[in-house]
Amino acid sequence: MRRKEKIFIVGPCSAESEEQVLEAAASIRAVQAAIDSESTSDSWVVFRAGIWKPRTSPDTFQGAGEPALRWMQRASKQTGLPTATEVATPEHVARALESGITCLWIGARTSANPIAVQAIADAIVTKTMTMTQTMTKTQTIVMVKNPVNEDIDLWIGDVERLEKTGVRVMAIHRGCGHRPCWKMAFEFRRRRPDIPLLLDPSHLSGDANKVAELCQIARTLDFDGLMIEVHPHPEQALSDARQQITPEALRAIMEDTTPASDTLPLLELRKEIDEVDDALWTLIARRMEVSRRIGDYKRERGMAVIQPQRYEQILQERIARAQEQGISEQAIRQIMEAIHTESVRVQL
Ligand code: PEP
Ligand code: MN
């Protein structure tokens, strides 16, 4: 079976200029047309671009602001694609809806703040009440990304606030920082199976080379869609250049015929690795705690922290034990050295 995802929210991180927006939209439309000519498809493709960018540093590109709304309108008119942009204030909501943007999304920095989300929800109510032709309540969609601070209750609370507006609500798992928090995504699914859940592999990984694989994982996990950053010239992008993929790469992702089951065992194994690593950190932390207590003991008695003979003795013992379990001497030496260095540090 081809392409399980139904919703593709794709386009550049930021609207940078009218030319860039129109070129990006045209290239995405071309991908969509090519895919549709290969088989009948029920995918819904939406053109995204950030206009007001919540950037970490004030010295980076902050988005083109309001003029970019006209570029988006033109892009939509030329390609027929509906559009999506990020909103962070009631003012953004008003301007975006007036300009005919179909999908609004709330970014990971804003979704961590219930007051900001409520203000956005109130603005959606006010605006959709007064809108006549451009957009109606039933057409508008609001998507909420998980907050960067991995708080499932906050994320679900955002969804509930937005549901009260009467517009359609969807959720996007964009990871926490540049790592996935699958547990939170699974928990979201368990608690709100009725809300479509999309994956944003671009912000989740921060790396264009990881996007395709994450899209396969999204298929395996039955996500309802994808939000992917696509730029006609990623290397020239004014924001998130490392994670944006080309339209050609998007086409390969949309054409992917890998059966969902192919990636399932890999995912299961990775989950197991995550659990083992968690257990490792817990054990190492416990070992450091014991080291700290040994340090206190030595200090009270005026003993030296480093006792080379003792270290050599435990190293030999550990090598023998670890080799019995199939771990190479070289590996165990490296691991023990790292642990010993940290042990000495906590004892000082
Ligand atoms: C974005 O989609 O461009 C964005 C800023 O995302 P996030 O809020 O997930 O960082
Ligand atoms: Mn981005």
Short mmCIF file of C-alpha atoms and ligand atoms in Angstrom, two decimals:
data_model
loop_
_atom_site.label_atom_id
_atom_site.label_comp_id
_atom_site.label_asym_id
_atom_site.label_seq_id
_atom_site.Cartn_x
_atom_site.Cartn_y
_atom_site.Cartn_z
CA MET A 1 0.00 0.00 0.00
CA ARG A 2 1.23 3.44 -0.87
CA ARG A 3 1.42 6.50 1.36
CA LYS A 4 -0.55 6.12 4.50
CA GLU A 5 -0.28 9.79 5.39
CA LYS A 6 -3.21 11.83 4.32
CA ILE A 7 -2.15 15.35 5.26
CA PHE A 8 1.02 17.01 3.99
CA ILE A 9 1.77 20.49 5.33
CA VAL A 10 4.84 21.37 3.31
CA GLY A 11 6.84 24.45 2.43
CA PRO A 12 9.70 26.60 3.64
CA CYS A 13 10.46 27.39 7.24
CA SER A 14 10.00 31.09 6.44
CA ALA A 15 8.46 33.19 3.71
CA GLU A 16 11.58 35.11 2.66
CA SER A 17 10.58 36.99 -0.48
CA GLU A 18 7.75 36.94 -2.98
CA GLU A 19 9.94 35.09 -5.51
CA GLN A 20 10.96 32.44 -2.98
CA VAL A 21 7.34 31.88 -1.86
CA LEU A 22 6.04 31.58 -5.42
CA GLU A 23 8.90 29.29 -6.46
CA ALA A 24 8.46 27.07 -3.41
CA ALA A 25 4.69 26.81 -3.91
CA ALA A 26 5.06 26.05 -7.63
CA SER A 27 7.62 23.32 -6.94
CA ILE A 28 5.34 21.71 -4.36
CA ARG A 29 2.39 21.89 -6.71
CA ALA A 30 4.55 20.16 -9.34
CA VAL A 31 5.39 17.36 -6.89
CA GLN A 32 1.72 16.98 -6.06
CA ALA A 33 0.81 16.85 -9.76
CA ALA A 34 3.49 14.22 -10.44
CA ILE A 35 2.31 12.06 -7.57
CA ASP A 36 -1.32 12.37 -8.60
CA SER A 37 -0.51 11.37 -12.16
CA GLU A 38 1.08 8.15 -10.87
CA SER A 39 -1.93 6.97 -8.95
CA THR A 40 -5.13 8.20 -7.47
CA SER A 41 -4.38 9.90 -4.23
CA ASP A 42 -6.42 11.22 -1.41
CA SER A 43 -3.59 13.21 0.17
CA TRP A 44 -4.34 16.74 1.19
CA VAL A 45 -1.41 19.07 0.44
CA VAL A 46 -1.17 22.45 2.16
CA PHE A 47 1.52 25.04 1.50
CA ARG A 48 3.21 26.27 4.69
CA ALA A 49 5.53 29.21 5.38
CA GLY A 50 6.33 31.05 8.60
CA ILE A 51 5.66 34.79 8.48
CA TRP A 52 6.23 35.77 12.10
CA LYS A 53 9.16 33.69 13.29
CA PRO A 54 9.76 32.98 16.98
CA ARG A 55 13.55 32.89 16.68
CA THR A 56 15.84 32.33 19.65
CA SER A 57 18.19 35.18 18.80
CA PRO A 58 17.01 38.72 17.96
CA ASP A 59 19.88 39.00 15.49
CA THR A 60 18.52 36.36 13.12
CA PHE A 61 15.80 36.60 10.46
CA GLN A 62 12.50 37.29 12.26
CA GLY A 63 10.20 36.66 9.29
CA ALA A 64 8.93 38.98 6.60
CA GLY A 65 5.78 39.93 8.54
CA GLU A 66 2.51 41.15 7.06
CA PRO A 67 3.66 41.72 3.44
CA ALA A 68 4.25 37.98 3.22
CA LEU A 69 0.50 37.39 3.59
CA ARG A 70 0.04 38.80 0.10
CA TRP A 71 2.76 36.48 -1.22
CA MET A 72 0.92 33.54 0.32
CA GLN A 73 -2.34 34.69 -1.26
CA ARG A 74 -0.66 34.86 -4.65
CA ALA A 75 0.97 31.45 -4.16
CA SER A 76 -2.40 29.97 -3.31
CA LYS A 77 -4.05 31.59 -6.32
CA GLN A 78 -1.34 30.39 -8.72
CA THR A 79 -1.20 26.81 -7.45
CA GLY A 80 -4.60 26.17 -5.93
CA LEU A 81 -2.91 25.02 -2.73
CA PRO A 82 -4.43 26.03 0.61
CA THR A 83 -1.98 27.77 2.94
CA ALA A 84 -0.73 27.48 6.51
CA THR A 85 1.22 29.82 8.77
CA GLU A 86 2.23 30.11 12.42
CA VAL A 87 0.35 32.47 14.74
CA ALA A 88 1.58 33.60 18.12
CA THR A 89 -0.67 36.57 18.94
CA PRO A 90 -4.35 37.59 18.44
CA GLU A 91 -3.12 40.12 15.87
CA HIS A 92 -1.49 37.33 13.82
CA VAL A 93 -4.76 35.38 13.93
CA ALA A 94 -6.76 38.36 12.65
CA ARG A 95 -4.33 39.18 9.83
CA ALA A 96 -3.89 35.55 8.75
CA LEU A 97 -7.62 34.76 8.66
CA GLU A 98 -8.40 38.01 6.82
CA SER A 99 -5.84 36.98 4.21
CA GLY A 100 -7.48 33.63 3.57
CA ILE A 101 -4.96 31.38 5.36
CA THR A 102 -6.75 28.06 5.93
CA CYS A 103 -4.52 26.48 8.56
CA LEU A 104 -3.06 28.27 11.53
CA TRP A 105 -0.49 26.54 13.66
CA ILE A 106 0.69 27.31 17.15
CA GLY A 107 4.42 26.80 17.56
CA ALA A 108 6.23 24.91 20.29
CA ARG A 109 7.27 28.05 22.15
CA THR A 110 3.75 29.50 22.20
CA SER A 111 2.03 26.22 23.05
CA ALA A 112 3.98 26.16 26.33
CA ASN A 113 2.05 29.26 27.44
CA PRO A 114 -1.68 28.75 28.23
CA ILE A 115 -2.34 32.50 28.43
CA ALA A 116 -1.00 32.99 24.90
CA VAL A 117 -2.98 29.99 23.63
CA GLN A 118 -6.19 31.29 25.25
CA ALA A 119 -5.63 34.71 23.66
CA ILE A 120 -5.23 33.01 20.28
CA ALA A 121 -8.37 30.93 20.87
CA ASP A 122 -10.35 34.07 21.77
CA ALA A 123 -9.11 35.81 18.63
CA ILE A 124 -10.17 32.83 16.52
CA VAL A 125 -13.69 33.06 17.99
CA THR A 126 -13.92 36.83 17.39
CA LYS A 127 -12.55 36.62 13.88
CA THR A 128 -14.50 33.62 12.64
CA MET A 129 -17.70 35.23 13.99
CA THR A 130 -17.26 38.30 11.83
CA MET A 131 -15.85 36.61 8.74
CA THR A 132 -18.16 36.49 5.81
CA GLN A 133 -16.68 35.31 2.55
CA THR A 134 -12.96 34.66 2.90
CA MET A 135 -13.07 31.91 5.45
CA THR A 136 -15.63 30.19 7.59
CA LYS A 137 -15.43 28.43 10.88
CA THR A 138 -15.79 25.02 9.28
CA GLN A 139 -12.97 25.63 6.81
CA THR A 140 -10.44 26.93 9.32
CA ILE A 141 -8.07 24.47 10.97
CA VAL A 142 -5.80 25.16 13.90
CA MET A 143 -2.87 22.86 14.59
CA VAL A 144 -1.01 22.85 17.87
CA LYS A 145 2.56 21.66 18.22
CA ASN A 146 3.65 19.96 21.40
CA PRO A 147 5.31 22.38 23.83
CA VAL A 148 9.11 22.24 23.83
CA ASN A 149 9.10 21.33 27.51
CA GLU A 150 7.52 17.86 27.01
CA ASP A 151 4.37 18.47 29.02
CA ILE A 152 1.53 16.26 27.78
CA ASP A 153 -1.11 17.90 30.00
CA LEU A 154 -0.20 21.33 28.67
CA TRP A 155 -0.45 20.06 25.09
CA ILE A 156 -3.84 18.44 25.68
CA GLY A 157 -4.99 21.56 27.56
CA ASP A 158 -4.09 23.63 24.47
CA VAL A 159 -6.18 21.29 22.31
CA GLU A 160 -9.13 21.68 24.69
CA ARG A 161 -8.87 25.49 24.66
CA LEU A 162 -8.84 25.48 20.87
CA GLU A 163 -11.69 22.98 20.56
CA LYS A 164 -13.93 25.45 22.35
CA THR A 165 -13.52 27.85 19.41
CA GLY A 166 -15.48 25.53 17.13
CA VAL A 167 -12.77 25.28 14.44
CA ARG A 168 -11.14 21.95 13.56
CA VAL A 169 -8.16 21.08 15.72
CA MET A 170 -5.15 18.93 14.89
CA ALA A 171 -1.92 18.25 16.76
CA ILE A 172 1.69 18.07 15.64
CA HIS A 173 4.47 16.12 17.32
CA ARG A 174 7.64 18.11 16.69
CA GLY A 175 9.86 16.50 19.30
CA CYS A 176 11.48 18.20 22.27
CA GLY A 177 14.48 20.20 21.14
CA HIS A 178 15.99 18.06 18.41
CA ARG A 179 14.97 14.69 19.80
CA PRO A 180 11.77 12.70 19.59
CA CYS A 181 9.59 12.22 22.63
CA TRP A 182 7.64 9.25 21.27
CA LYS A 183 6.23 8.43 24.69
CA MET A 184 4.43 11.77 24.74
CA ALA A 185 3.14 11.26 21.19
CA PHE A 186 1.84 7.78 22.10
CA GLU A 187 0.22 9.17 25.21
CA PHE A 188 -1.41 11.92 23.16
CA ARG A 189 -2.78 9.26 20.80
CA ARG A 190 -4.07 7.20 23.71
CA ARG A 191 -5.83 10.14 25.34
CA ARG A 192 -7.10 11.89 22.22
CA PRO A 193 -7.49 9.30 19.45
CA ASP A 194 -10.09 11.59 17.87
CA ILE A 195 -7.59 14.40 17.11
CA PRO A 196 -5.51 13.96 13.94
CA LEU A 197 -1.84 13.75 14.90
CA LEU A 198 0.88 14.83 12.48
CA LEU A 199 4.65 14.42 12.70
CA ASP A 200 7.09 17.26 12.01
CA PRO A 201 10.34 15.42 11.23
CA SER A 202 12.09 18.69 10.30
CA HIS A 203 12.00 20.34 13.72
CA LEU A 204 12.15 17.01 15.50
CA SER A 205 15.54 16.17 13.98
CA GLY A 206 16.94 19.53 12.87
CA ASP A 207 18.63 17.55 10.08
CA ALA A 208 17.53 17.20 6.44
CA ASN A 209 19.27 13.80 6.25
CA LYS A 210 17.00 12.33 8.91
CA VAL A 211 13.69 13.54 7.51
CA ALA A 212 12.95 10.64 5.12
CA GLU A 213 13.57 7.97 7.75
CA LEU A 214 11.38 9.77 10.26
CA CYS A 215 8.61 9.94 7.66
CA GLN A 216 8.79 6.14 7.40
CA ILE A 217 8.53 5.89 11.15
CA ALA A 218 5.49 8.19 11.02
CA ARG A 219 3.88 5.76 8.60
CA THR A 220 4.68 2.83 10.86
CA LEU A 221 3.17 4.60 13.83
CA ASP A 222 0.09 5.55 11.87
CA PHE A 223 0.44 9.32 12.14
CA ASP A 224 -2.28 11.12 10.20
CA GLY A 225 0.07 13.36 8.31
CA LEU A 226 3.36 15.20 8.09
CA MET A 227 4.56 18.75 8.37
CA ILE A 228 7.84 19.01 6.45
CA GLU A 229 10.05 22.00 5.72
CA VAL A 230 10.74 22.15 1.98
CA HIS A 231 12.80 24.89 0.32
CA PRO A 232 13.68 25.22 -3.37
CA HIS A 233 17.28 26.06 -2.32
CA PRO A 234 17.77 24.85 1.27
CA GLU A 235 21.38 26.02 1.44
CA GLN A 236 20.21 29.62 0.91
CA ALA A 237 17.40 29.51 3.49
CA LEU A 238 17.30 32.38 5.96
CA SER A 239 16.15 30.10 8.79
CA ASP A 240 16.51 26.39 9.59
CA ALA A 241 18.73 25.83 6.53
CA ARG A 242 20.12 22.49 7.80
CA GLN A 243 16.74 20.82 8.12
CA GLN A 244 14.92 21.89 4.98
CA ILE A 245 14.65 19.36 2.17
CA THR A 246 14.37 19.97 -1.57
CA PRO A 247 11.16 19.45 -3.56
CA GLU A 248 12.83 16.38 -5.14
CA ALA A 249 13.40 14.87 -1.71
CA LEU A 250 9.77 15.60 -0.87
CA ARG A 251 8.70 13.73 -3.99
CA ALA A 252 10.75 10.70 -2.94
CA ILE A 253 9.08 10.78 0.47
CA MET A 254 5.60 11.10 -0.99
CA GLU A 255 6.30 8.30 -3.45
CA ASP A 256 7.75 6.00 -0.84
CA THR A 257 6.44 2.50 -1.29
CA THR A 258 8.12 0.99 1.78
CA PRO A 259 5.47 -1.09 3.49
CA ALA A 260 4.77 0.15 6.97
CA SER A 261 5.74 -3.17 8.52
CA ASP A 262 9.34 -2.87 7.26
CA THR A 263 10.25 -0.28 9.82
CA LEU A 264 8.32 -1.70 12.75
CA PRO A 265 10.99 -4.12 14.03
CA LEU A 266 13.59 -1.34 13.79
CA LEU A 267 11.41 0.94 15.82
CA GLU A 268 10.81 -1.72 18.46
CA LEU A 269 14.56 -2.32 18.72
CA ARG A 270 15.21 1.39 19.07
CA LYS A 271 12.67 1.60 21.85
CA GLU A 272 14.51 -1.18 23.61
CA ILE A 273 17.82 0.64 23.18
CA ASP A 274 16.26 3.75 24.70
CA GLU A 275 15.13 1.74 27.71
CA VAL A 276 18.54 0.11 28.15
CA ASP A 277 20.26 3.51 27.95
CA ASP A 278 17.87 4.89 30.56
CA ALA A 279 18.75 1.99 32.84
CA LEU A 280 22.46 2.63 32.18
CA TRP A 281 22.23 6.29 33.20
CA THR A 282 20.37 5.32 36.35
CA LEU A 283 23.09 2.84 37.27
CA ILE A 284 25.90 5.25 36.45
CA ALA A 285 24.24 7.95 38.54
CA ARG A 286 24.01 5.46 41.43
CA ARG A 287 27.68 4.59 41.01
CA MET A 288 28.59 8.30 41.14
CA GLU A 289 26.58 8.69 44.31
CA VAL A 290 28.60 5.89 45.92
CA SER A 291 31.81 7.55 44.66
CA ARG A 292 30.72 10.77 46.31
CA ARG A 293 30.29 8.98 49.62
CA ILE A 294 33.69 7.32 49.22
CA GLY A 295 35.11 10.80 48.56
CA ASP A 296 33.61 12.08 51.83
CA TYR A 297 35.05 9.12 53.69
CA LYS A 298 38.55 9.64 52.24
CA ARG A 299 38.45 13.37 52.92
CA GLU A 300 37.50 12.88 56.56
CA ARG A 301 40.52 10.61 56.97
CA GLY A 302 42.95 12.64 54.87
CA MET A 303 43.30 9.86 52.26
CA ALA A 304 44.27 10.47 48.59
CA VAL A 305 41.39 10.47 46.09
CA ILE A 306 43.30 8.57 43.41
CA GLN A 307 44.62 5.19 44.39
CA PRO A 308 46.26 3.74 41.25
CA GLN A 309 46.65 0.20 42.59
CA ARG A 310 42.99 -0.07 43.48
CA TYR A 311 41.98 1.24 40.02
CA GLU A 312 44.25 -1.24 38.22
CA GLN A 313 42.81 -4.06 40.29
CA ILE A 314 39.18 -3.23 39.58
CA LEU A 315 39.96 -2.65 35.92
CA GLN A 316 41.40 -6.17 35.57
CA GLU A 317 38.40 -7.65 37.37
CA ARG A 318 35.93 -5.73 35.21
CA ILE A 319 37.72 -6.72 31.99
CA ALA A 320 37.52 -10.37 32.96
CA ARG A 321 33.81 -10.14 33.83
CA ALA A 322 32.88 -8.11 30.76
CA GLN A 323 34.79 -10.44 28.43
CA GLU A 324 32.74 -13.33 29.78
CA GLN A 325 29.72 -11.42 28.47
CA GLY A 326 31.22 -10.86 25.03
CA ILE A 327 32.37 -7.24 25.46
CA SER A 328 35.81 -6.48 24.05
CA GLU A 329 38.71 -5.51 26.30
CA GLN A 330 39.16 -2.28 24.37
CA ALA A 331 35.54 -1.27 24.89
CA ILE A 332 35.56 -2.03 28.59
CA ARG A 333 38.82 -0.10 29.07
CA GLN A 334 37.29 2.97 27.39
CA ILE A 335 34.05 2.74 29.33
CA MET A 336 35.85 2.22 32.66
CA GLU A 337 38.20 5.10 31.96
CA ALA A 338 35.28 7.45 31.33
CA ILE A 339 33.52 6.24 34.49
CA HIS A 340 36.70 6.51 36.55
CA THR A 341 37.39 10.05 35.35
CA GLU A 342 33.87 11.09 36.33
CA SER A 343 34.22 9.27 39.68
CA VAL A 344 37.40 11.19 40.47
CA ARG A 345 35.68 14.42 39.49
CA VAL A 346 32.79 13.88 41.88
CA GLN A 347 35.18 12.91 44.70
CA LEU A 348 37.24 16.10 44.44
C1 PEP B 1 8.15 26.15 12.39
O1 PEP B 1 7.34 25.26 12.10
O2 PEP B 1 8.70 26.85 11.56
C2 PEP B 1 8.52 26.31 13.82
C3 PEP B 1 9.10 27.41 14.27
O3 PEP B 1 8.28 25.21 14.53
P1 PEP B 1 8.43 24.90 16.11
O4 PEP B 1 7.44 25.78 16.81
O5 PEP B 1 8.07 23.45 16.16
O6 PEP B 1 9.85 25.14 16.51
MN MN B 2 11.52 26.16 10.98
#
